[in-house]
Amino acid sequence: MGSEGKATAAAAKKGDKPLIVIDAGHGGSDPGKVGVNKALEKDINLAIAGKVKTLLEKQGVKVIMTREDENGIADSKAEDMKERVAIINREKPALAVSIHQNSYEGESIHGAQVFYYTHSKGGEKAAGIMQEALLAVDPDNKRQAKANDTYYMLKKTEVPVIIVECGFLSNYEEAEKLVDGAYQDALAEAVCAGILQCLD
C-alpha cells in the first residue's frame, strides 16, 4: 500500500465522521484568473467552497477549509501553496478538493473539468466520479477528467486530491454564471454529491 492508501486507511480507522479538506484556490494578493467580466477567481472559489462546506456538514461530514476569508494563507505564492499541501498532509482527509476557475485564450471554450494526479488511483477514481456529478449543472459538458503530473498540489500530497475547475472565466456566458449565487449553489450541490459518492 502506497503512502496515499495508508493515509486514507489511517483516516478511516479513526472511526469518526469522514473528513474532507476543501481548498479555495488563490486568495489575498493572488487573485487567480480575472474574468472577462472582471470577476476575480479567488472570490468565486471562496464562495463555492463555503457553500460546499455547508452542504457537507449538513450530511455529517467533517470539513476543514484551507482558507475561510479573502486572505491567502502565506505571503508568497510558493509558501501559500506549500502551506495548503501541509494542511492536507497533516489532516489526512479521505479526499481533498481544490476549487478553481479556468481560463483560455479562446473565448468559446467552456465547461467544468476535474484534474487528478497521474499516479494516484484514488485521485483518478474521485475525479471520474466528480466529473460525472458536475453533469447535473451542465448536461452538455463533454469534458473528461484529466490526469496531470505537474501541479504542485497534486504531486506533493499524500492522499487523493482533485482540482475542480468549475468553468472558464474567459467565456462571457460562463463567467456571468460563475458570479451568480444560484449557479454557485448548483455547482456546490454537484460537488457535494460527488464527494458523498466518493465517500460511499
Coordinates of C-alpha atoms in Angstrom, one line a residue:
M1 CA 0.0 0.0 0.0
G2 CA 1.4 3.4 -1.0
S3 CA 1.6 6.4 1.3
E4 CA -1.7 7.6 -0.2
G5 CA -3.5 4.4 0.7
K6 CA -2.0 4.3 4.2
A7 CA -3.1 7.9 4.9
T8 CA -6.6 7.2 3.8
A9 CA -6.8 4.0 5.8
A10 CA -5.5 5.8 8.8
A11 CA -8.2 8.4 8.4
A12 CA -10.9 5.7 8.1
K13 CA -9.6 3.9 11.2
K14 CA -10.3 6.8 13.4
G15 CA -13.9 5.7 13.2
D16 CA -15.3 9.3 13.5
K17 CA -17.0 11.3 10.8
P18 CA -15.3 11.2 7.4
L19 CA -13.0 14.2 6.9
I20 CA -12.8 16.3 3.7
V21 CA -10.4 19.2 3.1
I22 CA -11.9 21.9 0.8
D23 CA -9.3 24.3 -0.7
A24 CA -10.5 27.6 -2.1
G25 CA -7.7 28.4 -4.6
H26 CA -5.8 31.6 -4.5
G27 CA -6.6 34.5 -2.1
G28 CA -5.1 37.6 -0.7
S29 CA -2.7 39.4 -3.2
D30 CA -3.1 36.4 -5.6
P31 CA -6.4 36.9 -7.5
G32 CA -6.1 33.9 -9.7
K33 CA -7.7 34.3 -13.1
V34 CA -9.5 37.6 -13.8
G35 CA -12.8 37.1 -15.7
V36 CA -13.9 38.9 -18.9
N37 CA -16.5 40.4 -16.6
K38 CA -13.7 41.5 -14.2
A39 CA -14.7 38.9 -11.6
L40 CA -11.8 37.5 -9.5
E41 CA -11.3 33.8 -9.4
K42 CA -10.3 33.9 -5.7
D43 CA -13.7 35.3 -4.7
I44 CA -15.7 32.8 -6.8
N45 CA -13.5 29.9 -5.4
L46 CA -14.2 31.0 -1.8
A47 CA -18.0 31.4 -2.4
I48 CA -18.4 27.9 -3.9
A49 CA -16.0 26.3 -1.4
G50 CA -18.0 27.8 1.5
K51 CA -21.3 26.5 0.1
V52 CA -19.8 23.0 -0.4
K53 CA -18.7 23.1 3.3
T54 CA -22.2 24.0 4.5
L55 CA -23.8 21.2 2.4
L56 CA -21.3 18.6 3.5
E57 CA -21.6 19.5 7.2
K58 CA -25.4 19.0 6.9
Q59 CA -24.6 15.5 5.8
G60 CA -22.5 14.8 8.8
V61 CA -19.1 15.2 7.1
K62 CA -16.3 17.0 8.9
V63 CA -14.8 19.7 6.7
I64 CA -11.6 21.6 7.0
M65 CA -11.1 24.7 4.8
T66 CA -7.6 25.8 3.8
R67 CA -8.9 29.4 3.9
E68 CA -12.2 30.8 5.1
D69 CA -11.8 34.5 4.2
E70 CA -10.4 36.6 1.3
N71 CA -6.8 36.4 2.5
G72 CA -4.2 34.0 1.2
I73 CA -2.6 31.7 3.8
A74 CA 1.0 32.9 3.3
D75 CA 2.8 36.0 1.9
S76 CA 4.3 34.4 -1.2
K77 CA 2.6 32.2 -3.8
A78 CA 5.2 29.4 -3.2
E79 CA 4.7 29.5 0.6
D80 CA 1.0 29.7 0.2
M81 CA 1.0 26.5 -1.9
K82 CA 3.3 24.7 0.5
E83 CA 1.0 25.6 3.4
R84 CA -2.0 24.2 1.6
V85 CA -0.2 21.0 0.9
A86 CA 1.0 20.9 4.6
I87 CA -2.6 21.2 5.8
I88 CA -3.8 18.4 3.6
N89 CA -0.9 16.1 4.6
R90 CA -1.4 16.9 8.3
E91 CA -5.1 16.4 8.4
K92 CA -5.1 13.2 6.2
P93 CA -8.6 13.6 4.8
A94 CA -10.4 10.9 2.8
L95 CA -10.3 13.3 -0.1
A96 CA -9.1 16.9 -0.7
V97 CA -11.0 19.0 -3.2
S98 CA -9.4 22.2 -4.6
I99 CA -11.9 24.7 -6.1
H100 CA -10.7 26.7 -9.1
Q101 CA -11.8 28.5 -12.2
N102 CA -10.3 28.1 -15.6
S103 CA -9.3 30.5 -18.4
Y104 CA -8.2 30.1 -22.0
E105 CA -7.3 32.4 -24.9
G106 CA -10.2 31.2 -27.0
E107 CA -13.4 32.7 -25.6
S108 CA -15.6 29.9 -26.9
I109 CA -14.0 27.3 -24.6
H110 CA -16.2 26.4 -21.6
G111 CA -17.2 23.7 -19.2
A112 CA -16.1 22.3 -15.9
Q113 CA -13.2 19.9 -15.7
V114 CA -11.6 17.8 -12.9
F115 CA -7.9 17.1 -12.6
Y116 CA -6.1 14.4 -10.7
Y117 CA -2.5 13.2 -10.2
T118 CA -1.4 10.9 -12.9
H119 CA 0.0 8.4 -10.4
S120 CA -3.0 8.4 -7.9
K121 CA -5.5 5.7 -8.4
G122 CA -7.7 7.2 -5.7
G123 CA -7.5 10.6 -7.3
E124 CA -8.4 9.1 -10.7
K125 CA -11.5 7.4 -9.3
A126 CA -12.6 10.5 -7.4
A127 CA -12.1 12.7 -10.5
G128 CA -14.2 10.4 -12.6
I129 CA -17.0 10.5 -10.1
M130 CA -16.8 14.3 -9.7
Q131 CA -16.7 14.9 -13.5
E132 CA -19.9 12.8 -13.8
A133 CA -21.5 14.6 -10.8
L134 CA -20.9 18.0 -12.5
L135 CA -23.1 17.0 -15.4
A136 CA -26.0 17.9 -13.1
V137 CA -25.1 21.6 -13.7
D138 CA -24.2 21.3 -17.4
P139 CA -25.5 18.1 -19.0
D140 CA -24.0 19.0 -22.4
N141 CA -20.4 19.3 -21.0
K142 CA -18.3 16.8 -22.9
R143 CA -15.1 17.4 -20.9
Q144 CA -13.4 14.4 -19.3
A145 CA -11.4 14.1 -16.0
K146 CA -7.8 14.7 -16.8
A147 CA -4.5 13.4 -15.4
N148 CA -1.8 15.8 -14.5
D149 CA 1.7 15.2 -13.2
T150 CA 3.0 18.8 -12.9
Y151 CA 0.6 20.6 -10.5
Y152 CA 2.3 21.1 -7.1
M153 CA -0.7 20.3 -5.0
L154 CA -1.3 17.0 -6.8
K155 CA 2.3 15.9 -6.7
K156 CA 3.1 16.8 -3.1
T157 CA 0.0 15.5 -1.3
E158 CA -0.2 12.1 0.4
V159 CA -4.0 11.5 0.0
P160 CA -6.3 11.6 -3.0
V161 CA -6.7 15.2 -4.2
I162 CA -8.7 16.5 -7.1
I163 CA -8.8 20.0 -8.6
V164 CA -12.3 21.1 -9.8
E165 CA -12.1 23.8 -12.4
C166 CA -15.8 24.9 -12.3
G167 CA -15.8 26.8 -15.5
F168 CA -14.0 29.3 -17.8
L169 CA -13.8 32.9 -16.7
S170 CA -12.6 33.7 -20.3
N171 CA -16.0 32.7 -21.7
Y172 CA -18.6 35.6 -21.3
E173 CA -21.6 33.4 -20.7
E174 CA -19.9 31.1 -18.2
A175 CA -18.2 34.0 -16.4
E176 CA -21.6 35.6 -15.8
K177 CA -23.0 32.3 -14.5
L178 CA -20.0 31.8 -12.2
V179 CA -20.7 35.0 -10.3
D180 CA -24.4 34.2 -10.0
G181 CA -25.4 32.9 -6.5
A182 CA -27.9 30.4 -7.7
Y183 CA -25.4 28.9 -10.2
Q184 CA -22.8 28.7 -7.4
D185 CA -25.4 26.9 -5.3
A186 CA -26.0 24.4 -8.1
L187 CA -22.2 23.9 -8.6
A188 CA -21.8 23.4 -4.8
E189 CA -24.6 20.8 -4.7
A190 CA -23.0 18.9 -7.6
V191 CA -19.5 19.0 -5.9
C192 CA -21.1 17.9 -2.6
A193 CA -22.9 15.0 -4.4
G194 CA -19.6 13.9 -6.0
I195 CA -17.8 14.0 -2.7
L196 CA -20.5 12.0 -0.9
Q197 CA -20.3 9.4 -3.7
C198 CA -16.6 9.2 -3.3
L199 CA -17.1 8.5 0.4
D200 CA -19.5 5.6 -0.2

